[in-house]
Amino acid sequence: MNNKLSEPPSGGINNALDDVVVQDILNSFTDLRQYSKEIEKELKETENKSIQDYIKESANIASLHNQISACDEILERMESMLVGFQTDLGSISSEILSLQRKSISMSQELSNRQAIRGQLSQFIDDMAVPESLIVGIMDNPVTDKEFLTQLQVLNHKISFVKEQSFKESKSCLDVKDILEKLKIKAMSKIRTYLLEQVYKFRKPMTNYQVPQNNMLKYKFFFEFILSNERNVAQEICNEYVDTMSKIYFSYFKSYSGRIMKLQYEECTTKDDLMGIEDTANRGLFNKNLKHKGTVFTIGNRGDVLAQQLEAPIIVPHAQSKNRYAFEALFRSEQYALVDNACREYLFVSEFFMVRGQPALDLFNQIMGKTTGLLKKNLESFVADCYDTIALFLCFHLILRYKIMCHKRCVPALDDYWDNLERIILARFEFVFRLNIASIRDCDPSKFNLEMGPHYITRRYAEFSAALVGISENFPNELVNCLLAELQEEVELFILRMAGIFPQRKEQLIFLINNYDMILHIIMERTRDNCKEAETFKSRLSSKSGEYVEEILSPHFGELMQYVKECEYLIEKGKGEDVKKLEAKSLNIVQIFSANWKKSLEELNREVLLSFPNLVTGSSLLQLALTQLVQYYHRFHKLLTPNVRTQLTNIHLIMVEMKKYKTNY
């Protein structure tokens, strides 16, 4: 605080200096008056010098004064000029705002005029009837490209005027009459042309695809007539329907009549059933087939469902010397229908512009009589048909052609296919049940006593394999049920036939031969895992095991019986009683050692003579030898050490058995 008090104020620096000067004067003891005079004298001198300097610079000062005055005038003029500029700028700003408002207004007016000009221009173009339109419709032929172009223009103008007339546009009255006249002229020319194309179908030997293609090229003609005069469109449609209906009916009636003359002369009858005795005096379908078994064998008839499915149709006059099964003729007839019907459906849908139910109705008007004829012909055939394979092949032809139609996007024949399916399946079931009844009612005592495969069994195997093979990709519940019933009756028949043989071994041989033959045929022509194959595999395995026991018994019966008795005693806990049978076991060993080679030879001869199928005989022999080896091992375990030493070495037996192993 003391420091602050001692510091001089910042504003009193000069006073402090003066005080210092005064203090110095006082300290020097100088006379203040004298000092004042000196100071006054110095000031005077300084003033004089300043005056002299001003005098010297007077001209410059005067010039500077003049310059300042001139600048002042210039600045004054600039001020007035800038004030004028300010006034002018204010005026320009108001003018710019006015011009901006006028520009916006003019831009909107221009936009409105351009918009209405475009609409008005389009309206005038749509409404006006140019000379080129009149000349194009009146003078050009309908097949000329210019006519089609002008027709599309005319159709647009007619539609436009019709639309504007609802809005009460007065300009419609100016062109309405001329458009009406042009429309009448165009429809007259188009009607004449389309009717000419329809009438071309009626000429004999005409390839009607040509006029159809011509009509499709000018399908806009019908669209024009349909949109402007439905009565004329209906007339053309009716004329086409009437013409094509008669053409298709006439063609298929003639074709069906001629192609059926190529059928085999000898057909199946009610006497050609599975369970009826084979008279071996018939020829069926082929001169080389002389017995009734061919009725149940498919052979190469299944080709109609494979490579022949889409083969060219049979031409009657070119194939007059050939003969065919009914399913081949049926295939040709139905494929011709599929080809024509699909093309016709697609044509009427495109040309007459119909879809869905209207398209189906129009198609049925055209093809209804034809499909009715083919349906009636099929009913006539199946009424007397007893050829189940032919019926089944025809049924599957229908399934495949139905799928083919769907792939071509043609559902029009669905009802027709369904009707054919019902007709064929009803007859198929009827004839199938006749065959089942024939097996059920046949008398086994009328047949020869032969242990080989029975011909009725062979018929069944061929027939069953054919049906199962055909229907693998198209399973049918009715067919499966019928096959199951037939299989049951055939198994019962085989058992009844086997019961005629007096000896069990003969019965087993008969059963194995028949089961083996059935299984072989079914597995050869169907999948290995089909139901029928599995059933007969089980039957064959069971009877084979029993047969092996039966043929081993005469040669090794004592050994087998001994093994069974001893194993029974051991199972009951009477193992000590086995030792009491040592003498009996020794006798069995001696007999076995003396006769085993001879017994093997007799077994081999007996088995091979009993089974015509060498593979089956060989497999049964190997099964018998395997069973014998198993008995021998079990017998060996039951013998006492003393008796076991006299037993023939198993290796010698195995070496001997290898002689009877075949490579079938």
XYZ file of C-alpha atoms in Angstrom:
664
model
C 0.000 0.000 0.000
C 2.879 2.333 0.808
C 4.402 1.651 -2.608
C 1.202 2.622 -4.267
C 1.062 5.860 -2.354
C 4.656 6.704 -3.308
C 4.101 6.129 -7.067
C 3.212 9.235 -9.038
C -0.021 9.194 -10.972
C 0.314 7.999 -14.524
C -1.178 11.247 -15.902
C 1.320 13.483 -14.066
C 4.559 12.433 -15.824
C 5.007 15.828 -17.603
C 4.301 17.759 -14.398
C 6.915 15.688 -12.690
C 9.451 16.592 -15.386
C 8.600 20.298 -15.044
C 9.041 19.945 -11.343
C 12.452 18.462 -11.943
C 13.442 21.352 -14.191
C 12.201 23.880 -11.694
C 13.995 22.024 -8.931
C 17.236 22.065 -10.941
C 16.927 25.828 -11.446
C 16.316 26.355 -7.797
C 19.241 24.201 -6.864
C 21.555 26.184 -9.218
C 20.541 29.459 -7.615
C 19.736 30.996 -11.037
C 17.787 34.270 -11.213
C 14.328 33.399 -12.305
C 13.768 36.721 -14.058
C 16.894 36.295 -16.008
C 15.903 32.787 -16.825
C 12.414 33.954 -17.917
C 13.946 36.471 -20.293
C 16.135 33.862 -21.842
C 13.192 31.645 -22.361
C 11.154 34.459 -23.870
C 14.067 35.297 -26.188
C 14.279 31.672 -27.341
C 10.571 31.610 -28.011
C 10.819 34.802 -30.061
C 13.598 33.369 -32.135
C 11.689 30.214 -32.646
C 8.615 32.174 -33.753
C 10.640 34.179 -36.242
C 12.133 31.058 -37.666
C 8.644 29.506 -38.004
C 7.378 32.624 -39.799
C 10.319 32.487 -42.209
C 9.542 28.792 -42.839
C 5.875 29.578 -43.543
C 6.848 32.386 -45.863
C 9.173 30.086 -47.753
C 6.400 27.489 -48.105
C 3.588 29.947 -48.846
C 3.356 28.916 -52.483
C 3.042 25.282 -51.583
C 0.480 26.073 -48.901
C -1.531 28.107 -51.370
C -1.305 25.246 -53.898
C -2.366 22.793 -51.218
C -5.303 25.029 -50.387
C -6.325 25.103 -54.022
C -6.023 21.371 -54.302
C -8.127 20.821 -51.198
C -10.770 23.180 -52.601
C -10.743 21.273 -55.938
C -11.041 17.950 -54.157
C -13.873 19.320 -52.157
C -15.698 20.253 -55.363
C -14.973 16.878 -56.901
C -16.275 15.076 -53.834
C -19.368 17.247 -53.898
C -20.015 16.311 -57.535
C -19.390 12.635 -56.754
C -21.817 12.869 -53.874
C -24.508 14.260 -56.143
C -23.661 11.613 -58.781
C -23.891 8.789 -56.245
C -27.160 10.141 -54.965
C -28.384 10.029 -58.590
C -27.089 6.495 -58.945
C -28.892 5.514 -55.750
C -32.116 6.954 -57.134
C -31.597 5.159 -60.477
C -30.842 1.821 -58.764
C -34.032 2.033 -56.756
C -35.949 2.591 -59.972
C -34.164 -0.371 -61.710
C -34.925 -2.704 -58.777
C -38.622 -2.003 -59.047
C -38.442 -2.551 -62.805
C -36.641 -5.910 -62.295
C -39.337 -7.088 -59.868
C -41.966 -6.086 -62.384
C -40.158 -7.925 -65.172
C -39.759 -11.005 -62.979
C -43.484 -11.113 -62.302
C -44.207 -10.690 -66.006
C -41.700 -13.511 -66.855
C -43.353 -15.939 -64.420
C -46.739 -15.108 -65.830
C -45.560 -15.542 -69.422
C -43.808 -18.854 -68.543
C -47.018 -20.239 -67.028
C -48.988 -19.089 -70.064
C -46.446 -20.781 -72.364
C -46.581 -24.017 -70.354
C -50.368 -24.032 -70.433
C -50.397 -23.366 -74.156
C -47.864 -26.109 -74.837
C -49.863 -28.592 -72.728
C -53.107 -27.795 -74.423
C -51.353 -27.719 -77.783
C -50.047 -31.317 -77.256
C -53.459 -32.569 -76.192
C -55.203 -30.653 -78.909
C -52.699 -31.829 -81.502
C -53.141 -35.464 -80.365
C -56.887 -35.012 -80.338
C -56.835 -33.628 -83.881
C -54.521 -36.457 -85.044
C -56.811 -39.066 -83.454
C -59.919 -37.420 -84.800
C -58.788 -36.536 -88.320
C -59.181 -39.027 -91.163
C -56.129 -38.726 -93.427
C -56.160 -39.560 -97.126
C -53.719 -42.429 -96.563
C -56.268 -44.149 -94.301
C -59.029 -43.914 -96.871
C -56.808 -45.159 -99.713
C -55.323 -47.952 -97.563
C -58.739 -49.334 -96.581
C -60.536 -48.809 -99.884
C -57.903 -49.765 -102.462
C -55.415 -52.191 -100.871
C -56.119 -55.969 -100.728
C -56.525 -57.414 -97.240
C -53.305 -59.423 -97.488
C -51.308 -56.243 -98.151
C -49.206 -55.046 -95.232
C -50.449 -51.473 -95.717
C -54.053 -52.617 -95.289
C -53.250 -54.225 -91.947
C -51.430 -51.071 -90.816
C -54.301 -48.787 -91.818
C -56.816 -51.185 -90.287
C -55.094 -50.805 -86.923
C -55.250 -47.019 -87.379
C -58.923 -47.217 -88.281
C -59.662 -49.398 -85.258
C -57.967 -46.854 -83.011
C -59.913 -43.922 -84.515
C -63.226 -45.763 -84.213
C -62.538 -46.476 -80.547
C -61.432 -42.878 -79.971
C -64.476 -41.326 -81.624
C -66.733 -43.692 -79.709
C -65.080 -42.610 -76.466
C -65.337 -38.886 -77.352
C -68.963 -39.208 -78.372
C -69.785 -40.099 -74.778
C -68.198 -36.767 -73.796
C -70.435 -35.016 -76.357
C -67.526 -33.720 -78.430
C -69.046 -31.909 -81.413
C -66.063 -32.724 -83.635
C -67.176 -36.370 -83.629
C -70.001 -35.442 -85.963
C -67.487 -34.324 -88.612
C -65.801 -37.762 -88.961
C -68.409 -40.200 -87.706
C -69.950 -40.909 -91.111
C -66.705 -41.461 -92.976
C -65.359 -43.732 -90.225
C -68.561 -45.756 -90.309
C -68.245 -46.193 -94.074
C -64.593 -47.196 -93.780
C -65.506 -49.677 -91.022
C -68.217 -51.268 -93.192
C -65.847 -51.502 -96.136
C -63.050 -53.031 -94.020
C -65.390 -55.558 -92.397
C -66.785 -56.551 -95.764
C -63.330 -57.212 -97.175
C -62.186 -59.036 -94.004
C -65.329 -61.163 -93.812
C -64.893 -62.232 -97.420
C -61.229 -63.099 -96.858
C -61.770 -65.088 -93.645
C -64.691 -67.034 -95.113
C -62.534 -67.848 -98.142
C -59.885 -69.252 -95.806
C -62.508 -71.323 -93.977
C -63.891 -72.657 -97.255
C -60.406 -73.804 -98.249
C -60.657 -76.423 -95.512
C -63.496 -78.062 -97.385
C -61.438 -78.923 -100.441
C -60.494 -82.629 -100.610
C -56.930 -83.569 -99.648
C -56.322 -80.112 -98.186
C -53.594 -79.648 -95.629
C -55.671 -77.480 -93.321
C -52.595 -76.277 -91.431
C -51.842 -73.933 -94.357
C -55.076 -71.891 -94.185
C -54.873 -71.983 -90.386
C -51.411 -70.444 -90.531
C -52.691 -67.810 -92.962
C -55.504 -66.949 -90.571
C -53.097 -66.669 -87.654
C -50.963 -64.167 -89.604
C -54.036 -61.898 -89.817
C -55.612 -62.668 -86.463
C -56.079 -58.924 -85.949
C -58.835 -59.137 -88.595
C -61.010 -61.170 -86.249
C -60.148 -58.894 -83.343
C -61.284 -55.892 -85.420
C -64.557 -57.540 -86.373
C -65.165 -58.773 -82.832
C -64.720 -55.285 -81.376
C -66.932 -53.617 -83.986
C -69.548 -56.147 -85.140
C -70.089 -59.220 -82.998
C -72.692 -60.674 -85.336
C -70.180 -60.926 -88.174
C -67.579 -62.375 -85.770
C -70.089 -64.983 -84.619
C -70.896 -65.829 -88.249
C -67.226 -66.467 -89.042
C -66.756 -68.490 -85.855
C -69.843 -70.611 -86.558
C -68.721 -71.223 -90.118
C -65.296 -72.326 -88.917
C -66.719 -74.574 -86.199
C -69.180 -76.216 -88.582
C -66.501 -76.789 -91.223
C -63.799 -78.159 -88.920
C -66.255 -80.320 -86.988
C -67.274 -82.089 -90.198
C -63.682 -82.372 -91.426
C -62.370 -83.952 -88.229
C -65.344 -86.269 -87.926
C -65.001 -87.397 -91.540
C -61.242 -87.874 -91.247
C -61.303 -89.905 -88.030
C -64.305 -91.934 -89.106
C -62.496 -92.933 -92.290
C -59.130 -93.426 -90.561
C -60.583 -95.489 -87.718
C -62.506 -97.707 -90.132
C -59.494 -98.358 -92.340
C -56.936 -98.827 -89.588
C -59.030 -101.400 -87.728
C -58.870 -103.609 -90.815
C -55.179 -104.080 -90.004
C -55.962 -105.868 -86.719
C -55.033 -109.517 -86.285
C -57.782 -111.739 -87.562
C -57.658 -114.090 -84.583
C -58.547 -112.402 -81.341
C -58.906 -113.604 -77.790
C -62.246 -115.042 -76.716
C -63.840 -116.199 -73.495
C -62.147 -119.571 -74.091
C -58.720 -117.931 -73.784
C -58.705 -117.595 -70.009
C -55.778 -118.368 -67.738
C -57.283 -121.413 -66.088
C -58.658 -123.068 -69.263
C -56.763 -126.020 -70.683
C -54.293 -125.263 -73.460
C -55.540 -126.821 -76.696
C -52.415 -125.750 -78.615
C -54.355 -125.198 -81.808
C -54.633 -121.428 -81.973
C -52.551 -118.723 -83.549
C -52.797 -115.304 -81.911
C -51.305 -112.023 -83.066
C -48.532 -113.810 -84.969
C -48.324 -116.889 -87.139
C -45.409 -118.128 -85.053
C -47.456 -118.103 -81.849
C -49.481 -121.291 -81.721
C -50.606 -121.681 -78.129
C -52.720 -119.866 -75.631
C -49.767 -118.816 -73.491
C -49.117 -115.924 -75.866
C -52.336 -114.305 -74.640
C -50.618 -113.673 -71.313
C -47.121 -112.886 -72.602
C -46.341 -109.272 -73.396
C -43.303 -109.881 -75.587
C -42.505 -106.663 -77.452
C -46.056 -105.334 -77.213
C -44.932 -103.000 -74.445
C -43.000 -100.982 -77.034
C -46.155 -98.953 -77.679
C -45.541 -97.302 -74.296
C -41.863 -96.591 -74.978
C -40.169 -95.943 -78.303
C -43.413 -96.240 -80.279
C -45.362 -93.810 -78.089
C -44.693 -90.818 -80.356
C -43.872 -92.771 -83.512
C -45.541 -91.690 -86.777
C -49.120 -92.894 -87.092
C -49.892 -96.012 -89.101
C -50.893 -95.195 -92.669
C -53.519 -97.816 -93.649
C -52.872 -97.976 -97.391
C -49.086 -98.136 -96.860
C -49.344 -100.899 -94.234
C -52.142 -102.916 -95.822
C -50.097 -106.131 -95.783
C -49.113 -105.851 -92.125
C -51.179 -106.835 -89.108
C -51.118 -105.263 -85.667
C -52.351 -105.866 -82.149
C -55.233 -103.650 -81.064
C -53.087 -101.524 -78.748
C -50.812 -100.551 -81.676
C -53.820 -99.419 -83.717
C -55.282 -97.681 -80.669
C -51.969 -95.860 -80.133
C -51.888 -94.630 -83.717
C -55.498 -93.444 -83.565
C -55.116 -91.660 -80.225
C -51.790 -90.089 -81.170
C -53.408 -88.691 -84.313
C -56.147 -87.256 -82.099
C -53.616 -85.769 -79.660
C -51.677 -84.130 -82.467
C -54.742 -82.656 -84.172
C -56.639 -81.742 -80.997
C -53.700 -79.936 -79.390
C -53.054 -77.929 -82.535
C -56.749 -77.100 -82.865
C -57.122 -76.004 -79.244
C -54.109 -73.720 -79.435
C -55.371 -72.283 -82.746
C -58.891 -71.436 -81.558
C -57.529 -70.005 -78.301
C -55.211 -67.668 -80.169
C -57.314 -66.741 -83.210
C -60.713 -66.427 -81.542
C -59.163 -64.916 -78.390
C -60.797 -67.231 -75.878
C -59.424 -68.666 -72.635
C -60.648 -70.996 -69.928
C -64.164 -72.358 -70.207
C -65.068 -70.447 -73.420
C -62.049 -72.046 -75.121
C -63.110 -75.494 -73.906
C -66.669 -74.924 -75.115
C -65.484 -73.837 -78.553
C -63.105 -76.794 -78.773
C -65.858 -79.234 -77.806
C -68.097 -77.810 -80.536
C -65.360 -78.623 -83.046
C -64.064 -81.960 -81.694
C -67.112 -83.200 -79.777
C -68.504 -85.400 -82.567
C -65.048 -86.838 -83.259
C -64.295 -87.728 -79.638
C -67.786 -89.168 -79.340
C -67.095 -91.385 -82.361
C -63.781 -92.631 -80.963
C -65.376 -93.280 -77.593
C -68.166 -95.278 -79.251
C -65.632 -97.287 -81.277
C -63.724 -98.153 -78.105
C -66.914 -99.223 -76.347
C -67.701 -101.471 -79.296
C -64.264 -103.083 -79.165
C -64.053 -103.678 -75.417
C -67.522 -105.199 -75.329
C -66.062 -108.385 -76.856
C -62.426 -108.026 -75.754
C -60.850 -110.672 -73.540
C -57.245 -109.536 -74.071
C -56.350 -108.069 -70.690
C -52.856 -107.076 -71.779
C -54.262 -105.098 -74.722
C -56.734 -103.373 -72.402
C -54.016 -102.590 -69.900
C -51.681 -101.215 -72.559
C -54.481 -99.024 -73.906
C -55.184 -97.764 -70.394
C -51.544 -96.745 -69.953
C -51.453 -95.170 -73.396
C -54.281 -92.945 -72.211
C -52.350 -91.976 -69.066
C -49.282 -91.028 -71.103
C -51.201 -89.083 -73.747
C -53.039 -87.230 -71.000
C -49.703 -86.105 -69.570
C -48.529 -85.192 -73.073
C -51.564 -82.925 -73.552
C -50.877 -81.206 -70.245
C -47.254 -80.600 -71.268
C -48.616 -78.889 -74.387
C -50.912 -76.796 -72.161
C -54.051 -78.393 -73.605
C -56.613 -79.465 -70.955
C -59.411 -79.829 -73.511
C -59.229 -83.646 -73.731
C -59.298 -84.355 -69.992
C -62.967 -85.411 -69.959
C -62.403 -87.571 -73.037
C -59.450 -89.357 -71.404
C -61.427 -89.870 -68.198
C -64.275 -91.493 -70.144
C -61.879 -93.829 -71.951
C -60.243 -94.775 -68.654
C -63.604 -95.709 -67.159
C -64.581 -97.771 -70.207
C -61.294 -99.690 -70.301
C -60.929 -100.226 -66.558
C -64.459 -101.575 -66.259
C -63.820 -104.168 -68.979
C -60.306 -104.861 -67.681
C -61.650 -105.666 -64.227
C -64.414 -107.843 -65.689
C -62.024 -109.942 -67.820
C -59.452 -110.047 -65.020
C -62.007 -111.511 -62.656
C -62.979 -114.067 -65.302
C -59.345 -115.204 -65.327
C -59.298 -115.375 -61.532
C -62.506 -117.420 -61.573
C -61.083 -119.747 -64.254
C -58.149 -120.602 -61.989
C -60.399 -120.990 -58.970
C -62.740 -123.343 -60.857
C -60.198 -125.482 -62.742
C -59.891 -129.153 -61.775
C -56.263 -130.180 -61.054
C -57.079 -133.832 -61.735
C -57.505 -133.060 -65.447
C -53.869 -132.103 -65.874
C -50.895 -134.398 -66.437
C -48.850 -135.252 -63.368
C -45.583 -133.524 -64.173
C -43.283 -132.062 -61.541
C -42.031 -129.310 -63.850
C -43.540 -125.779 -63.983
C -47.228 -125.874 -64.859
C -48.335 -123.881 -67.910
C -51.027 -122.111 -65.878
C -48.325 -120.993 -63.474
C -46.250 -119.811 -66.416
C -49.230 -117.891 -67.760
C -49.649 -116.240 -64.392
C -45.952 -115.378 -64.128
C -45.830 -113.843 -67.605
C -49.093 -111.999 -67.081
C -48.275 -110.720 -63.601
C -44.784 -109.614 -64.641
C -46.265 -107.774 -67.630
C -48.807 -105.867 -65.533
C -46.391 -105.092 -62.707
C -43.733 -103.929 -65.159
C -46.154 -101.668 -67.039
C -47.654 -100.082 -63.939
C -44.419 -99.460 -61.996
C -44.478 -95.712 -62.773
C -48.288 -95.435 -62.720
C -49.564 -97.448 -59.736
C -53.272 -98.150 -59.612
C -55.154 -99.372 -56.544
C -57.635 -101.473 -58.547
C -54.843 -103.230 -60.449
C -52.945 -103.918 -57.223
C -56.042 -105.469 -55.649
C -56.725 -107.637 -58.702
C -53.118 -108.816 -58.839
C -53.262 -109.716 -55.152
C -56.458 -111.766 -55.715
C -54.946 -113.482 -58.737
C -51.771 -114.304 -56.830
C -53.786 -115.829 -54.002
C -55.749 -118.017 -56.415
C -52.607 -119.118 -58.251
C -50.905 -120.057 -54.962
C -53.969 -122.096 -53.993
C -53.966 -123.749 -57.413
C -50.282 -124.657 -57.063
C -50.983 -126.175 -53.657
C -53.963 -128.123 -55.051
C -51.826 -129.426 -57.898
C -49.041 -130.376 -55.502
C -51.556 -132.280 -53.381
C -52.138 -134.698 -56.273
C -48.601 -136.113 -55.980
C -48.418 -139.002 -53.492
C -44.943 -138.319 -52.083
C -43.919 -135.227 -50.163
C -40.670 -134.959 -52.091
C -42.582 -134.871 -55.390
C -44.868 -132.213 -53.975
C -41.887 -130.095 -52.930
C -40.233 -130.485 -56.331
C -43.434 -129.333 -58.021
C -43.791 -126.361 -55.656
C -40.135 -125.308 -56.009
C -40.233 -125.581 -59.806
C -43.334 -123.403 -60.003
C -42.254 -120.866 -57.395
C -38.819 -120.622 -58.977
C -40.236 -120.110 -62.459
C -42.618 -117.396 -61.225
C -39.863 -115.636 -59.300
C -37.437 -115.820 -62.220
C -39.897 -114.252 -64.685
C -41.057 -111.533 -62.270
C -37.534 -110.525 -61.270
C -36.410 -110.503 -64.875
C -39.069 -108.005 -65.931
C -39.743 -105.925 -62.814
C -37.933 -104.427 -59.851
C -36.397 -106.897 -57.423
C -38.224 -105.367 -54.484
C -41.748 -105.600 -55.900
C -44.369 -107.169 -53.634
C -44.888 -110.245 -55.820
C -41.150 -111.007 -55.941
C -40.808 -110.746 -52.168
C -43.753 -113.096 -51.635
C -42.422 -115.835 -53.897
C -38.896 -115.452 -52.541
C -40.296 -116.319 -49.130
C -42.286 -119.271 -50.526
C -39.297 -120.624 -52.429
C -36.953 -120.310 -49.467
C -39.358 -122.174 -47.187
C -39.956 -125.050 -49.615
C -36.264 -125.268 -50.526
C -35.328 -125.799 -46.895
C -37.950 -128.499 -46.523
C -36.856 -130.182 -49.782
C -33.224 -130.298 -48.626
C -34.271 -132.100 -45.447
C -36.359 -134.462 -47.554
C -33.590 -135.509 -49.968
C -30.914 -135.803 -47.264
C -33.077 -138.091 -45.174
C -32.796 -141.305 -47.315
C -28.996 -141.109 -47.342
C -28.150 -139.521 -44.006
C -31.404 -139.911 -42.108
C -29.929 -141.852 -39.187
C -27.192 -139.274 -38.667
C -29.673 -136.395 -38.812
C -32.071 -138.142 -36.421
C -29.241 -138.928 -34.014
C -28.175 -135.277 -33.955
C -31.715 -134.070 -33.297
C -32.303 -136.635 -30.500
C -29.031 -135.911 -28.736
C -29.413 -132.151 -28.964
C -32.899 -132.517 -27.519
C -31.559 -134.565 -24.583
C -28.818 -132.014 -23.911
C -31.349 -129.209 -24.086
C -33.458 -131.015 -21.469
C -30.410 -131.524 -19.217
C -30.013 -135.248 -19.908
C -26.481 -135.137 -21.271
C -25.561 -138.415 -19.524
C -28.067 -140.286 -21.658
C -26.081 -139.296 -24.770
C -23.162 -141.448 -23.645
C -25.471 -144.477 -23.581
C -25.941 -144.066 -27.335
C -22.264 -144.636 -28.100
C -22.897 -147.967 -29.813
C -25.541 -146.420 -32.016
C -23.240 -143.538 -32.934
C -20.457 -145.976 -33.825
C -22.784 -147.814 -36.176
C -23.831 -144.543 -37.796
C -20.146 -143.575 -38.277
C -19.362 -146.879 -39.956
C -22.349 -146.653 -42.284
C -21.535 -143.018 -43.145
C -17.867 -143.804 -43.848
C -18.851 -146.628 -46.171
C -21.542 -144.811 -48.174
C -20.988 -141.047 -48.099
C -19.339 -140.739 -51.521
C -21.980 -142.827 -53.211
C -24.692 -140.843 -51.440
C -23.261 -137.584 -52.741
C -23.325 -138.901 -56.309
C -26.943 -140.010 -55.946
C -27.887 -136.652 -54.441
C -26.324 -134.809 -57.360
C -28.059 -136.976 -59.959
C -31.429 -136.792 -58.236
C -31.427 -133.012 -57.822
C -30.334 -132.225 -61.359
C -32.908 -134.592 -62.840
C -35.713 -133.115 -60.758
C -35.250 -129.480 -61.834
C -35.197 -128.384 -65.476
C -33.633 -125.077 -64.446
C -29.972 -126.006 -63.938
C -29.315 -122.908 -61.854
C -32.109 -123.858 -59.475
C -30.923 -127.491 -59.302
C -27.357 -126.421 -58.621
C -28.371 -123.973 -55.899
C -30.526 -126.636 -54.219
C -27.666 -129.142 -54.352
C -25.302 -126.640 -52.761
C -27.930 -125.891 -50.137
C -28.243 -129.639 -49.404
C -24.462 -130.067 -49.142
C -24.198 -127.040 -46.849
C -26.948 -128.482 -44.663
C -25.128 -131.843 -44.587
C -21.885 -130.171 -43.484
C -23.746 -128.417 -40.662
C -25.251 -131.735 -39.524
C -21.822 -133.324 -39.729
C -20.273 -130.653 -37.490
C -23.063 -131.032 -34.965
C -22.684 -134.837 -35.103
C -18.922 -134.525 -34.550
C -19.473 -132.532 -31.339
C -21.818 -135.184 -29.951
C -19.397 -138.150 -30.378
C -17.167 -139.610 -27.681
C -13.399 -139.416 -28.286
C -13.195 -143.139 -29.111
C -15.876 -142.954 -31.781
C -14.662 -139.575 -33.090
C -11.343 -141.087 -34.167
C -13.146 -143.370 -36.612
C -15.078 -140.519 -38.241
C -14.159 -139.490 -41.782
C -12.148 -136.253 -41.896
C -14.307 -133.279 -42.759
C -11.675 -131.978 -45.187
C -11.984 -135.103 -47.320
C -15.724 -134.542 -47.485
C -15.295 -130.879 -48.427
C -12.861 -131.759 -51.208
C -15.320 -134.277 -52.608
C -18.193 -131.772 -52.395
C -16.241 -129.279 -54.524
C -16.597 -131.664 -57.455
C -20.311 -130.958 -57.509
C -19.958 -127.193 -57.485
C -21.049 -125.684 -60.818
C -20.528 -122.263 -62.377
C -24.097 -121.644 -63.518
